[in-house]
Amino acid sequence: MTTLQPQEVINQRYQLERQLGQNAGRETWLAKDLQQENEMVVVKLLAFGGNVQWEDLKLFEREANVLKQLDHPRIPKYRDYFSIDDRSLWFGLVQEYIQGNSLREYLAQGHKFTEAQVKQMAIAILEILIYLHELNPQVLHRDIKPSNLILAGKEGEARNIYLVDFGAVQDKASAEGKSFTVVGTYGYAPMEQYGGRAVAASDLYALGATMIHLLTGISPSDLPQDDDAKIVFRDRTSASSHLVQWIQKLVEPTVKKR
């Protein structure tokens, strides 16, 4: 796999600035779009071969196809999709860059969110989910967690929350195919998702688990569970019982009770 370097121009258009993330065969970069007055964009790259197989490529292409159809002010806009073949085969997906920090970064710095802030963020995320779930075909994100939520804007100003990384996305068409890839993140993904049966309420579970993390400062995978596999968190937060009960409903292990 060719290693990419800052300042390198790929696809004769995108000048790489700095790497934002990396995991097996995938790299995410902040880049300048040289054809659009050096506007900053996010370029996600997938190197085909090695650990990266057809299944990964299908997910990557699905992400591009779904993003193309989305139009919501708090989902980064799709810009471009390309492949480059220079000794190794790269696939690239380009999106609008949202300036801000992920909720995971805030949590890592020990930032404490107030109940009012958590409520506000929950409402904002629910608005995005309503949009996705009401599309035809319906779109499930399947990986809502603090690292995929970007808080934009400065402290003290009106701040917006953006939902990013549609790498685990499922649309109805793909759900009806026979093969499925288990995606999601341990602690945030509900049980039915591991059986390949994600539904709209699966995204709600992940939202609830995210809110638990924001209120307690503890990852849901590190919190105890009771005999019914429910996350036990009430004793770790001073949030109102009304909010706690609402979150408990979201993280019901049984889909029907959610």
Coordinates of N, CA, C and O in Angstrom, one line a residue, residues 2-108:
T2 N 0.7 2.1 -1.0 CA 1.5 3.3 -1.0 C 1.1 4.2 0.2 O -0.1 4.4 0.5
T3 N 2.1 4.8 0.8 CA 1.7 5.6 1.9 C 1.5 7.0 1.4 O 2.2 7.5 0.5
L4 N 0.5 7.7 1.9 CA 0.1 9.0 1.5 C 0.8 10.0 2.4 O 1.0 9.8 3.6
Q5 N 1.2 11.1 1.8 CA 1.9 12.2 2.6 C 1.2 13.5 2.6 O 0.6 13.8 1.5
P6 N 1.3 14.3 3.6 CA 0.8 15.7 3.6 C 1.3 16.4 2.3 O 2.4 16.2 1.9
Q7 N 0.5 17.3 1.8 CA 0.8 18.1 0.6 C 0.7 17.3 -0.7 O 0.8 17.9 -1.8
E8 N 0.6 16.0 -0.6 CA 0.4 15.2 -1.9 C -0.9 15.6 -2.5 O -1.9 15.8 -1.8
V9 N -0.9 15.6 -3.8 CA -2.2 15.9 -4.5 C -2.7 14.6 -5.1 O -2.0 13.9 -5.9
I10 N -4.0 14.2 -4.8 CA -4.5 13.0 -5.3 C -5.7 13.3 -6.2 O -6.4 14.3 -6.1
N11 N -5.8 12.4 -7.2 CA -6.8 12.6 -8.3 C -6.7 14.0 -8.9 O -7.7 14.5 -9.4
Q12 N -5.5 14.5 -9.0 CA -5.2 15.8 -9.6 C -6.0 16.9 -9.1 O -6.3 17.9 -9.8
R13 N -6.5 16.8 -7.9 CA -7.5 17.8 -7.4 C -7.4 18.1 -5.9 O -7.6 19.2 -5.4
Y14 N -7.1 17.0 -5.1 CA -7.2 17.2 -3.6 C -5.8 17.1 -3.0 O -5.1 16.2 -3.1
Q15 N -5.5 18.3 -2.4 CA -4.2 18.3 -1.7 C -4.3 18.0 -0.3 O -5.0 18.6 0.5
L16 N -3.7 16.9 0.1 CA -3.8 16.4 1.5 C -3.1 17.3 2.5 O -2.0 17.8 2.3
E17 N -3.8 17.6 3.6 CA -3.3 18.5 4.6 C -2.9 17.7 5.8 O -1.7 17.7 6.1
R18 N -3.8 17.1 6.5 CA -3.4 16.2 7.6 C -4.4 15.1 7.8 O -5.6 15.2 7.4
Q19 N -3.8 14.0 8.4 CA -4.6 12.8 8.5 C -5.6 13.0 9.7 O -5.2 13.4 10.8
L20 N -6.8 12.6 9.5 CA -7.8 12.7 10.6 C -8.1 11.4 11.3 O -8.5 11.3 12.4
G21 N -7.8 10.3 10.5 CA -8.1 9.0 11.1 C -7.6 7.9 10.3 O -7.3 8.1 9.1
Q22 N -7.4 6.7 10.8 CA -6.9 5.6 10.1 C -7.3 4.3 10.8 O -7.3 4.2 12.0
N23 N -7.8 3.3 10.0 CA -7.9 2.0 10.5 C -7.9 1.0 9.3 O -8.2 1.5 8.2
A24 N -7.5 -0.2 9.5 CA -7.2 -1.2 8.5 C -7.7 -0.8 7.1 O -8.8 -0.9 6.7
G25 N -6.7 -0.4 6.3 CA -7.0 -0.1 4.8 C -7.7 1.1 4.5 O -8.0 1.4 3.4
R26 N -8.1 1.9 5.6 CA -8.8 3.1 5.4 C -8.1 4.3 5.9 O -7.5 4.2 7.0
E27 N -8.1 5.4 5.3 CA -7.5 6.6 5.8 C -8.5 7.8 5.6 O -9.1 7.9 4.5
T28 N -8.6 8.7 6.5 CA -9.4 9.9 6.4 C -8.5 11.1 6.5 O -7.7 11.2 7.4
W29 N -8.6 12.0 5.5 CA -7.7 13.2 5.5 C -8.5 14.5 5.3 O -9.6 14.5 4.7
L30 N -8.0 15.5 5.9 CA -8.4 16.8 5.6 C -7.7 17.3 4.4 O -6.4 17.1 4.3
A31 N -8.3 17.8 3.4 CA -7.7 18.2 2.2 C -8.2 19.5 1.6 O -9.3 20.0 2.0
K32 N -7.4 20.1 0.7 CA -7.9 21.3 0.0 C -8.4 20.9 -1.4 O -7.7 20.1 -2.1
D33 N -9.5 21.4 -1.8 CA -10.0 21.1 -3.1 C -9.5 22.2 -4.0 O -9.9 23.4 -4.0
L34 N -8.5 21.9 -4.8 CA -7.8 22.9 -5.6 C -8.6 23.4 -6.8 O -8.4 24.5 -7.3
Q35 N -9.7 22.7 -7.1 CA -10.6 23.2 -8.1 C -11.8 24.1 -7.6 O -12.6 24.6 -8.3
Q36 N -11.8 24.1 -6.3 CA -12.9 25.0 -5.6 C -12.3 26.0 -4.7 O -12.6 26.0 -3.5
E37 N -11.4 26.8 -5.2 CA -10.8 27.9 -4.4 C -10.2 27.4 -3.1 O -10.4 28.0 -2.0
N38 N -9.6 26.2 -3.1 CA -8.9 25.7 -1.9 C -9.9 25.4 -0.7 O -9.5 25.5 0.4
E39 N -11.1 25.2 -1.1 CA -12.1 24.9 0.0 C -11.6 23.6 0.7 O -11.2 22.7 0.1
M40 N -11.8 23.6 2.1 CA -11.4 22.4 2.8 C -12.5 21.3 2.7 O -13.7 21.6 2.8
V41 N -12.0 20.1 2.5 CA -12.9 18.9 2.4 C -12.4 17.7 3.1 O -11.2 17.8 3.5
V42 N -13.2 16.7 3.4 CA -12.7 15.5 4.0 C -12.7 14.5 2.9 O -13.6 14.2 2.2
V43 N -11.5 13.8 2.8 CA -11.4 12.7 1.8 C -11.2 11.4 2.6 O -10.2 11.3 3.3
K44 N -12.1 10.5 2.3 CA -12.0 9.2 2.9 C -11.4 8.2 1.8 O -11.9 8.2 0.7
L45 N -10.4 7.5 2.2 CA -9.7 6.6 1.2 C -9.7 5.2 1.6 O -9.5 4.9 2.8
L46 N -10.0 4.3 0.7 CA -10.0 2.9 0.9 C -9.0 2.2 0.0 O -9.0 2.4 -1.2
A47 N -8.0 1.5 0.5 CA -7.0 0.9 -0.3 C -7.4 -0.6 -0.5 O -7.5 -1.3 0.4
F48 N -7.7 -0.9 -1.8 CA -8.2 -2.2 -2.1 C -7.1 -3.3 -2.1 O -6.0 -3.0 -2.6
G49 N -7.4 -4.5 -1.5 CA -6.4 -5.5 -1.4 C -5.9 -5.7 0.0 O -6.3 -4.9 0.9
G50 N -5.2 -6.7 0.3 CA -4.7 -7.0 1.7 C -5.9 -7.3 2.5 O -6.7 -8.2 2.2
N51 N -6.1 -6.5 3.6 CA -7.2 -6.7 4.5 C -8.6 -6.3 3.9 O -9.6 -6.6 4.4
V52 N -8.5 -5.4 2.9 CA -9.7 -4.8 2.4 C -10.3 -5.7 1.2 O -9.6 -5.9 0.2
Q53 N -11.5 -6.2 1.4 CA -12.0 -7.2 0.5 C -13.3 -6.6 -0.1 O -13.7 -5.5 0.2
W54 N -14.0 -7.4 -1.0 CA -15.2 -6.9 -1.7 C -16.2 -6.4 -0.7 O -16.9 -5.4 -1.0
E55 N -16.4 -7.1 0.4 CA -17.4 -6.7 1.4 C -17.1 -5.2 1.9 O -18.1 -4.4 2.0
D56 N -15.9 -4.9 2.1 CA -15.5 -3.5 2.5 C -15.8 -2.5 1.4 O -16.3 -1.4 1.7
L57 N -15.4 -2.9 0.2 CA -15.6 -2.0 -0.9 C -17.1 -1.8 -1.1 O -17.5 -0.7 -1.4
K58 N -17.9 -2.8 -1.0 CA -19.4 -2.7 -1.1 C -19.9 -1.7 -0.1 O -20.8 -0.8 -0.4
L59 N -19.5 -1.8 1.1 CA -19.9 -0.8 2.2 C -19.5 0.6 1.8 O -20.2 1.5 2.0
F60 N -18.3 0.7 1.3 CA -17.7 2.0 1.0 C -18.5 2.6 -0.2 O -18.9 3.8 -0.1
E61 N -18.9 1.8 -1.2 CA -19.7 2.3 -2.3 C -21.1 2.7 -1.9 O -21.7 3.6 -2.3
R62 N -21.6 1.8 -0.9 CA -22.9 2.1 -0.4 C -23.0 3.4 0.3 O -23.9 4.2 0.2
E63 N -21.9 3.7 1.1 CA -21.8 5.0 1.8 C -21.9 6.1 0.8 O -22.6 7.1 1.0
A64 N -21.1 6.0 -0.3 CA -21.1 7.1 -1.3 C -22.5 7.2 -1.9 O -23.0 8.3 -2.1
N65 N -23.1 6.1 -2.3 CA -24.4 6.2 -2.9 C -25.5 6.8 -2.0 O -26.3 7.5 -2.5
V66 N -25.4 6.4 -0.8 CA -26.4 6.9 0.2 C -26.2 8.4 0.4 O -27.1 9.2 0.4
L67 N -24.9 8.8 0.6 CA -24.6 10.2 0.9 C -25.1 11.1 -0.3 O -25.5 12.2 -0.1
K68 N -24.9 10.6 -1.5 CA -25.3 11.3 -2.7 C -26.8 11.7 -2.6 O -27.1 12.8 -3.1
Q69 N -27.6 10.9 -2.0 CA -29.0 11.1 -2.0 C -29.5 12.0 -0.8 O -30.6 12.4 -0.7
L70 N -28.6 12.2 0.2 CA -29.0 12.9 1.4 C -28.9 14.4 1.2 O -28.0 14.9 0.6
D71 N -29.8 15.0 1.8 CA -29.8 16.5 1.8 C -30.3 17.0 3.1 O -31.5 17.2 3.3
H72 N -29.4 17.2 4.1 CA -29.8 17.7 5.4 C -28.8 18.6 5.9 O -27.6 18.4 5.7
P73 N -29.2 19.8 6.4 CA -28.2 20.8 6.8 C -27.1 20.3 7.9 O -26.1 20.9 8.0
R74 N -27.4 19.2 8.6 CA -26.5 18.7 9.6 C -25.9 17.3 9.3 O -25.5 16.6 10.1
I75 N -25.9 17.0 8.0 CA -25.1 15.9 7.5 C -24.1 16.4 6.4 O -24.6 17.1 5.5
P76 N -22.8 16.2 6.6 CA -21.9 16.7 5.6 C -22.2 16.3 4.2 O -22.6 15.2 3.9
K77 N -22.2 17.3 3.3 CA -22.6 17.0 1.9 C -21.6 16.2 1.1 O -20.4 16.4 1.3
Y78 N -22.1 15.4 0.3 CA -21.3 14.5 -0.6 C -20.7 15.4 -1.7 O -21.4 16.3 -2.2
R79 N -19.5 15.2 -2.1 CA -18.9 16.0 -3.1 C -18.4 15.2 -4.3 O -18.5 15.7 -5.5
D80 N -17.8 14.0 -4.1 CA -17.1 13.4 -5.2 C -16.8 11.9 -4.8 O -16.7 11.6 -3.6
Y81 N -16.7 11.1 -5.8 CA -16.2 9.7 -5.6 C -15.3 9.3 -6.7 O -15.6 9.7 -7.9
F82 N -14.2 8.7 -6.4 CA -13.2 8.4 -7.5 C -12.4 7.2 -7.2 O -12.4 6.7 -6.0
S83 N -11.7 6.7 -8.2 CA -10.7 5.6 -7.9 C -9.4 6.0 -8.6 O -9.4 6.6 -9.6
I84 N -8.3 5.6 -7.9 CA -7.0 5.9 -8.5 C -6.2 4.6 -8.5 O -6.2 3.9 -7.5
D85 N -5.6 4.3 -9.6 CA -4.8 3.1 -9.7 C -3.3 3.4 -10.0 O -2.9 3.7 -11.1
D86 N -2.6 3.6 -8.9 CA -1.1 3.8 -9.1 C -0.4 2.7 -8.2 O -0.3 2.9 -7.0
R87 N -0.1 1.6 -8.8 CA 0.5 0.5 -8.1 C -0.4 -0.2 -7.1 O -0.4 -1.4 -6.9
S88 N -1.2 0.7 -6.4 CA -2.3 0.1 -5.6 C -3.6 0.8 -5.9 O -3.5 1.9 -6.3
L89 N -4.7 0.1 -5.7 CA -6.0 0.7 -6.1 C -6.6 1.4 -4.9 O -6.9 0.8 -3.9
W90 N -6.8 2.7 -5.1 CA -7.5 3.5 -4.0 C -8.9 3.9 -4.5 O -9.1 4.2 -5.6
F91 N -9.8 3.9 -3.5 CA -11.1 4.5 -3.8 C -11.3 5.6 -2.8 O -10.9 5.6 -1.7
G92 N -11.8 6.7 -3.4 CA -11.9 7.9 -2.5 C -13.3 8.5 -2.5 O -14.1 8.4 -3.5
L93 N -13.7 9.0 -1.3 CA -15.0 9.6 -1.1 C -14.8 11.0 -0.5 O -14.1 11.1 0.5
V94 N -15.3 12.0 -1.1 CA -15.1 13.4 -0.7 C -16.4 14.0 -0.1 O -17.4 13.9 -0.8
Q95 N -16.2 14.6 1.0 CA -17.4 15.3 1.7 C -17.0 16.7 2.2 O -15.8 17.0 2.4
E96 N -18.1 17.4 2.4 CA -17.9 18.7 3.1 C -17.2 18.5 4.4 O -17.4 17.5 5.1
Y97 N -16.3 19.5 4.8 CA -15.6 19.5 6.0 C -16.4 20.3 7.1 O -16.7 21.4 6.8
I98 N -16.7 19.7 8.2 CA -17.4 20.4 9.3 C -16.3 20.7 10.3 O -15.7 19.8 10.9
Q99 N -16.1 22.0 10.6 CA -15.1 22.4 11.6 C -15.7 22.3 13.0 O -16.7 22.9 13.3
G100 N -15.0 21.5 13.8 CA -15.5 21.4 15.2 C -14.8 20.1 15.8 O -14.0 19.5 15.1
N101 N -15.2 19.8 17.0 CA -14.6 18.6 17.6 C -15.7 17.6 17.9 O -16.9 17.9 18.1
S102 N -15.3 16.3 17.8 CA -16.3 15.3 18.1 C -16.6 15.2 19.6 O -15.8 15.7 20.4
L103 N -17.8 14.7 19.9 CA -18.1 14.6 21.3 C -17.1 13.6 22.0 O -16.9 13.8 23.2
R104 N -16.6 12.7 21.3 CA -15.6 11.8 21.9 C -14.3 12.6 22.4 O -13.8 12.3 23.4
E105 N -13.9 13.6 21.5 CA -12.8 14.5 21.9 C -13.1 15.3 23.2 O -12.3 15.4 24.1
Y106 N -14.3 15.8 23.3 CA -14.7 16.5 24.5 C -14.7 15.6 25.7 O -14.2 16.0 26.8
L107 N -15.2 14.4 25.6 CA -15.2 13.4 26.7 C -13.8 13.0 27.1 O -13.5 12.9 28.3
A108 N -12.9 12.8 26.1 CA -11.6 12.5 26.4 C -10.9 13.6 27.2 O -9.9 13.3 28.0

